[in-house]
CSV table of C-alpha atoms in Angstrom, one decimal:
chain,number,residue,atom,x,y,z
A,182,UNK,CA,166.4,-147.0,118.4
A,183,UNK,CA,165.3,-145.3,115.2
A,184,UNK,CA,168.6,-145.2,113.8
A,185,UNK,CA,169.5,-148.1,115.1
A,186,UNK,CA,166.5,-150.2,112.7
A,187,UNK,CA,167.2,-148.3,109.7
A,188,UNK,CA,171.5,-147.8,109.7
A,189,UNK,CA,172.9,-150.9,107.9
A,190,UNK,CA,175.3,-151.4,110.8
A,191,UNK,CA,172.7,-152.9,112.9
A,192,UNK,CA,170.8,-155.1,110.1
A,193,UNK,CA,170.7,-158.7,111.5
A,194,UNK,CA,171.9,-157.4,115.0
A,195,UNK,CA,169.9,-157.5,118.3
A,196,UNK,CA,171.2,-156.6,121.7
A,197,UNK,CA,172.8,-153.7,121.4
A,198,UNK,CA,170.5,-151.3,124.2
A,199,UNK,CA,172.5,-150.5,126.8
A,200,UNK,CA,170.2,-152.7,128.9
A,201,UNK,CA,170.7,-155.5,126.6
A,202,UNK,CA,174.1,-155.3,127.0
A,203,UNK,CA,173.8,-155.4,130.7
A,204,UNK,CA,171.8,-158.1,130.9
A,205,UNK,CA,173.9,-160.3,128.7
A,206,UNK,CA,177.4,-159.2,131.2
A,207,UNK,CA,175.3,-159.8,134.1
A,208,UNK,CA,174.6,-163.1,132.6
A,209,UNK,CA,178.3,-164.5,131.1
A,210,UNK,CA,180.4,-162.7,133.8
A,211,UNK,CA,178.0,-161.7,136.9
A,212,UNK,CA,180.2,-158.7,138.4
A,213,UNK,CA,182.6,-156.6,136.5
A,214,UNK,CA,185.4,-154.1,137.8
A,215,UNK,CA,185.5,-151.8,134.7
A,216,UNK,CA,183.5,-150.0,132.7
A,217,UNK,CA,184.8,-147.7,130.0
A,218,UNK,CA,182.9,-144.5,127.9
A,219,UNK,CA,184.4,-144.2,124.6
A,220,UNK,CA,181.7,-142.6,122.6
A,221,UNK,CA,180.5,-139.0,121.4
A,222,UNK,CA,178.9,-138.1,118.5
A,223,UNK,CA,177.8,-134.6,117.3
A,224,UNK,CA,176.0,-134.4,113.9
A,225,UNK,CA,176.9,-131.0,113.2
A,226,UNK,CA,180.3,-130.6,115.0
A,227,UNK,CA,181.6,-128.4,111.8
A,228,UNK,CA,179.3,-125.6,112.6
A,229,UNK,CA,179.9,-122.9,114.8
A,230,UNK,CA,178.0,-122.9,118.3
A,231,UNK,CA,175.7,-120.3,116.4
A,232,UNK,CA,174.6,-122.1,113.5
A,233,UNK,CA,173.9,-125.3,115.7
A,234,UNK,CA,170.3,-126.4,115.3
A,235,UNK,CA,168.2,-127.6,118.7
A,236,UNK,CA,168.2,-131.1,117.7
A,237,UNK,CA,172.2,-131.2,116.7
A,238,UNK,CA,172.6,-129.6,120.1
A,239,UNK,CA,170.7,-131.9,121.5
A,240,UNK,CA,172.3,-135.2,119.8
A,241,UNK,CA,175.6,-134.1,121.2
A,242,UNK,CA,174.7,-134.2,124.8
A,243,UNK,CA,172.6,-137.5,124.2
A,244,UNK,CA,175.0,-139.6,122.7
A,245,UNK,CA,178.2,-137.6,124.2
A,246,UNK,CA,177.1,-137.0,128.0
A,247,UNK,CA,173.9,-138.3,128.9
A,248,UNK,CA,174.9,-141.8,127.6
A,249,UNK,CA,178.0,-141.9,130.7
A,250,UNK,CA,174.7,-140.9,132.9
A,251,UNK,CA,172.7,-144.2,131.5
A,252,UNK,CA,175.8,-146.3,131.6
A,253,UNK,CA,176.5,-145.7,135.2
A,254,UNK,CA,172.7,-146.2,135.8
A,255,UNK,CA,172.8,-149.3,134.4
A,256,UNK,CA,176.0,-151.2,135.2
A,257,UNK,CA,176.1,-149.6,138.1
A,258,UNK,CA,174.2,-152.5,140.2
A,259,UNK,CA,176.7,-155.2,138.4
A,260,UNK,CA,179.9,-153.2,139.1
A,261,UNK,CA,181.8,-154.8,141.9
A,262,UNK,CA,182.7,-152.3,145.4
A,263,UNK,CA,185.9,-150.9,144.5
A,264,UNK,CA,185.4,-151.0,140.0
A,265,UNK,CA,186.2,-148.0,138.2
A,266,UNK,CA,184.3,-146.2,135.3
A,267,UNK,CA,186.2,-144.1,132.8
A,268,UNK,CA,185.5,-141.6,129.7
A,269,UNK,CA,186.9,-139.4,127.9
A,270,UNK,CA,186.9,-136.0,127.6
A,271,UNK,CA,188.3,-132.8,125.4
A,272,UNK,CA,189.6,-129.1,126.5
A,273,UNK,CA,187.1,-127.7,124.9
A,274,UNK,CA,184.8,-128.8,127.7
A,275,UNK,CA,186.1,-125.1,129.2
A,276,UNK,CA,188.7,-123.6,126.6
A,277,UNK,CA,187.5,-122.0,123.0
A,278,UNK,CA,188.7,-124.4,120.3
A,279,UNK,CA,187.2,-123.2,117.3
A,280,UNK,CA,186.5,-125.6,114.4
A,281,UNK,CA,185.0,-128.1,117.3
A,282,UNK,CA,181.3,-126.9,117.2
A,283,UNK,CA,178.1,-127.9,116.9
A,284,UNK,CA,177.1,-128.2,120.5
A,285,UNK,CA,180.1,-130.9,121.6
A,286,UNK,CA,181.9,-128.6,123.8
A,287,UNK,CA,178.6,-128.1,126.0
A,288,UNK,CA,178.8,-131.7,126.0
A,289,UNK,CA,181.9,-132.2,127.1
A,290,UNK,CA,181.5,-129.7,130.2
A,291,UNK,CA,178.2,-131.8,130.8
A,292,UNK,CA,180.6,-135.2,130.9
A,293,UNK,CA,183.0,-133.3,133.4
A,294,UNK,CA,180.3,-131.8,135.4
A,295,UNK,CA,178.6,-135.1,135.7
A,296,UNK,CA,181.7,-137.4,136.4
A,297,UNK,CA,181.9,-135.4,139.5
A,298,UNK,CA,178.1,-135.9,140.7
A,299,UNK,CA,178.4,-139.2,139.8
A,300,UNK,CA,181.5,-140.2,141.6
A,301,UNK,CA,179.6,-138.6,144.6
A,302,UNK,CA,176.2,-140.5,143.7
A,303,UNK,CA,177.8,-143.4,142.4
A,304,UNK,CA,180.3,-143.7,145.2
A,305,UNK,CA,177.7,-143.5,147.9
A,306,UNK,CA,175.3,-146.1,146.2
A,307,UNK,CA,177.9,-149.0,144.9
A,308,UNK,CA,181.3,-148.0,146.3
A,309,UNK,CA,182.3,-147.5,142.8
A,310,UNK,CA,185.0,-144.8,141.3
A,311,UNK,CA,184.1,-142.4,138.5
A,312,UNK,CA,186.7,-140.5,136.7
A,313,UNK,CA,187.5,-139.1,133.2
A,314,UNK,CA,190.3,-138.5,131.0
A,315,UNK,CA,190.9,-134.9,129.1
A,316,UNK,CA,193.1,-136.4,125.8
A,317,UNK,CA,195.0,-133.9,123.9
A,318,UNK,CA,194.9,-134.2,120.3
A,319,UNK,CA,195.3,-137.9,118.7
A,320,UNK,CA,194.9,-138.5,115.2
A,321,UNK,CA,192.1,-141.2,115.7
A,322,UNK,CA,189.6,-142.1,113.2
A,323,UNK,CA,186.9,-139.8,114.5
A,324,UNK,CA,188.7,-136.9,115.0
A,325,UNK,CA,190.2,-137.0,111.6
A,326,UNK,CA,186.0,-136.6,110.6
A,327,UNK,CA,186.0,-133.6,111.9
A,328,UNK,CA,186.5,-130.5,108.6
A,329,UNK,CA,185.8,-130.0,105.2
A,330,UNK,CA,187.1,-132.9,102.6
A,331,UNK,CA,189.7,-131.6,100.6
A,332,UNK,CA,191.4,-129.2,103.5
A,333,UNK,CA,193.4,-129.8,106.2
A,334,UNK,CA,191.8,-131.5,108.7
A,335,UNK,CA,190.8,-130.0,112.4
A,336,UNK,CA,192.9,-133.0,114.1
A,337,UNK,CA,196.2,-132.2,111.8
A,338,UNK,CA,196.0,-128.3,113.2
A,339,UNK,CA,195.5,-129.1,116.4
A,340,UNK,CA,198.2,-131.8,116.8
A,341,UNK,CA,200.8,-129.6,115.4
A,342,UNK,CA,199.4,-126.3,117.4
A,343,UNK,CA,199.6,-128.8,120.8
A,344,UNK,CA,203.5,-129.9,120.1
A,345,UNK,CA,204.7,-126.3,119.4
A,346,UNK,CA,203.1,-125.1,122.8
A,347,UNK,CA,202.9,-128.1,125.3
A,348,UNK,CA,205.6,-128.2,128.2
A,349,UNK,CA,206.4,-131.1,126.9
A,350,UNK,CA,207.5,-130.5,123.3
A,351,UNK,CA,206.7,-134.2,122.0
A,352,UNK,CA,204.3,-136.3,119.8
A,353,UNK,CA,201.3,-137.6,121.9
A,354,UNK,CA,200.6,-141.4,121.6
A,355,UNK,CA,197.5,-143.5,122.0
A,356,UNK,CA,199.5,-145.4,124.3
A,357,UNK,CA,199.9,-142.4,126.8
A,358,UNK,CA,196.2,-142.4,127.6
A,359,UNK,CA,195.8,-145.6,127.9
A,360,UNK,CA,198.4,-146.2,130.3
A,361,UNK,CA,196.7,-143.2,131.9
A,362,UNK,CA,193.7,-144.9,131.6
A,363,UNK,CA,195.0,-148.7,133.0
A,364,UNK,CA,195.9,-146.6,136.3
A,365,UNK,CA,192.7,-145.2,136.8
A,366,UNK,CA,191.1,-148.5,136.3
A,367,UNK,CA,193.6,-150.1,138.6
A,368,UNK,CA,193.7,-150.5,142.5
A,369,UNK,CA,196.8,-147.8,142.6
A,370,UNK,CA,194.1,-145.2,142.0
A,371,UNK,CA,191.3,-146.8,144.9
A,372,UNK,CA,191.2,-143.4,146.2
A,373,UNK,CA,190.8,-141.5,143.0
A,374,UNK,CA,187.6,-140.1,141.9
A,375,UNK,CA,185.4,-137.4,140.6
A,376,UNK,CA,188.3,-136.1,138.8
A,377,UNK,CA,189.1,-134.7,135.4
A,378,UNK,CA,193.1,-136.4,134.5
A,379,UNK,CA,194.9,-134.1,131.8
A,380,UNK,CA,196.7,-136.6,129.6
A,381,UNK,CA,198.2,-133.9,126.7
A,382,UNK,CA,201.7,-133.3,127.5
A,383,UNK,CA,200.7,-130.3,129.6
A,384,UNK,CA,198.8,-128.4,127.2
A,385,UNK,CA,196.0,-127.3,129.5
A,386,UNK,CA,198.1,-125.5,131.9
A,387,UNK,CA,199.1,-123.0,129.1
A,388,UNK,CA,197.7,-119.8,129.2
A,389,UNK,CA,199.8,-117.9,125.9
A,390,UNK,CA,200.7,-119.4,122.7
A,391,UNK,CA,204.3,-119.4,122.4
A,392,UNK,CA,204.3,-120.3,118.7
A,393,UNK,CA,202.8,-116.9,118.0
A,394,UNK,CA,203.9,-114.0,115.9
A,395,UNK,CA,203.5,-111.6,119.0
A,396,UNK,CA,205.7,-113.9,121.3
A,397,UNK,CA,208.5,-114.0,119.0
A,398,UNK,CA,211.6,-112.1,120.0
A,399,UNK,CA,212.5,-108.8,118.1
A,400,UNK,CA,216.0,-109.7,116.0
């Protein structure tokens, strides 16, 4: 709420609470059958998990996990028996990926560990499905944030490190995990929850980098 008064973004804006923005669904469309979590935010995501400060711990899992928890409290009641809720997630929720620090890969094993007790909770209380979505690297705007100005960004190393070891030795489009994403939110996954979907040309199941010096083949 703080920020919210003083950041420019919100000067002449009211309603943006995630109650608010219940009440006003709840009042133009009643029910609704989807609900998707697009948001994290860690204010110091360039330091290492030892230089991170309580509160920039602390911001991560508000704004990157605990907000899912509050969504799903809230539209929960509104959702319709059968709707589907879906975030999105990284690997470093339980892989090291250095460079991505300041508390947001605790926050993204918090958003996996609670999509599962909420699918349970969630399930039990308004028949609704709960499922997330572990990208692999996109250049989006946020991502691209991430690193010192002037260097090559985190995103650009990552993206090349996940084509020259991923089963499937191809470009990853926003378009994959979004189809990814339509499924889950559709009536072909009814009986789909609680689970973490890998949508990163089957980086996660790699245990070795094959683009490394030690792999390569003696001539």
């Amino acid at each position: 709420r703080k920020l919210q008064k003083t950041n420019k973004r919100y000067a002449g804006l009211d309603g943006y609470t995630i109650s608010e923005a219940v009440a006003s669904f709840e009042k133009d469309f009643g029910k609704i059958d989807i609900l998707v979590h697009s948001l994290a935010n860690g204010p110091e995501v360039t330091k290492p998990l030892l230089e991170t400060s309580r509160p920039g711990y602390l911001a991560a899992s508000s704004a990157s996990a605990y907000s899912l928890v509050s969504m799903v409290q809230k539209f929960g009641p509104i959702m319709n028996k059968g709707g589907s809720v879906v975030s999105l997630t990284y690997i470093a929720s339980e892989k090291v990926i250095p460079g991505y620090g300041g508390g947001m890969s605790s926050a993204k094993a918090q958003l996996e560990s609670d999509t599962r007790v909420l699918a349970f909770e969630a399930g039990r209380k308004w028949g609704i499905k709960i499922n997330t979505i572990s990208a692999g690297p996109l250049k989006s705007r946020a991502a691209s944030a991430i690193g010192e100005k002037g260097k090559r960004s985190f995103i650009d190393y990552a993206i090349d490190y996940s084509k020259a070891n991923s089963p499937l030795e191809k470009d990853l489009y926003s378009d994959d995990v979004g189809s990814s994403a339509l499924f889950l939110c559709s009536d072909l996954s009814r009986s789909v929850t609680g689970i973490t979907l890998y949508v990163d040309n089957g980086l996660h199941a790699m245990g070795l980098a094959v683009d490394s010096k030690s792999m390569q083949q003696d001539e």
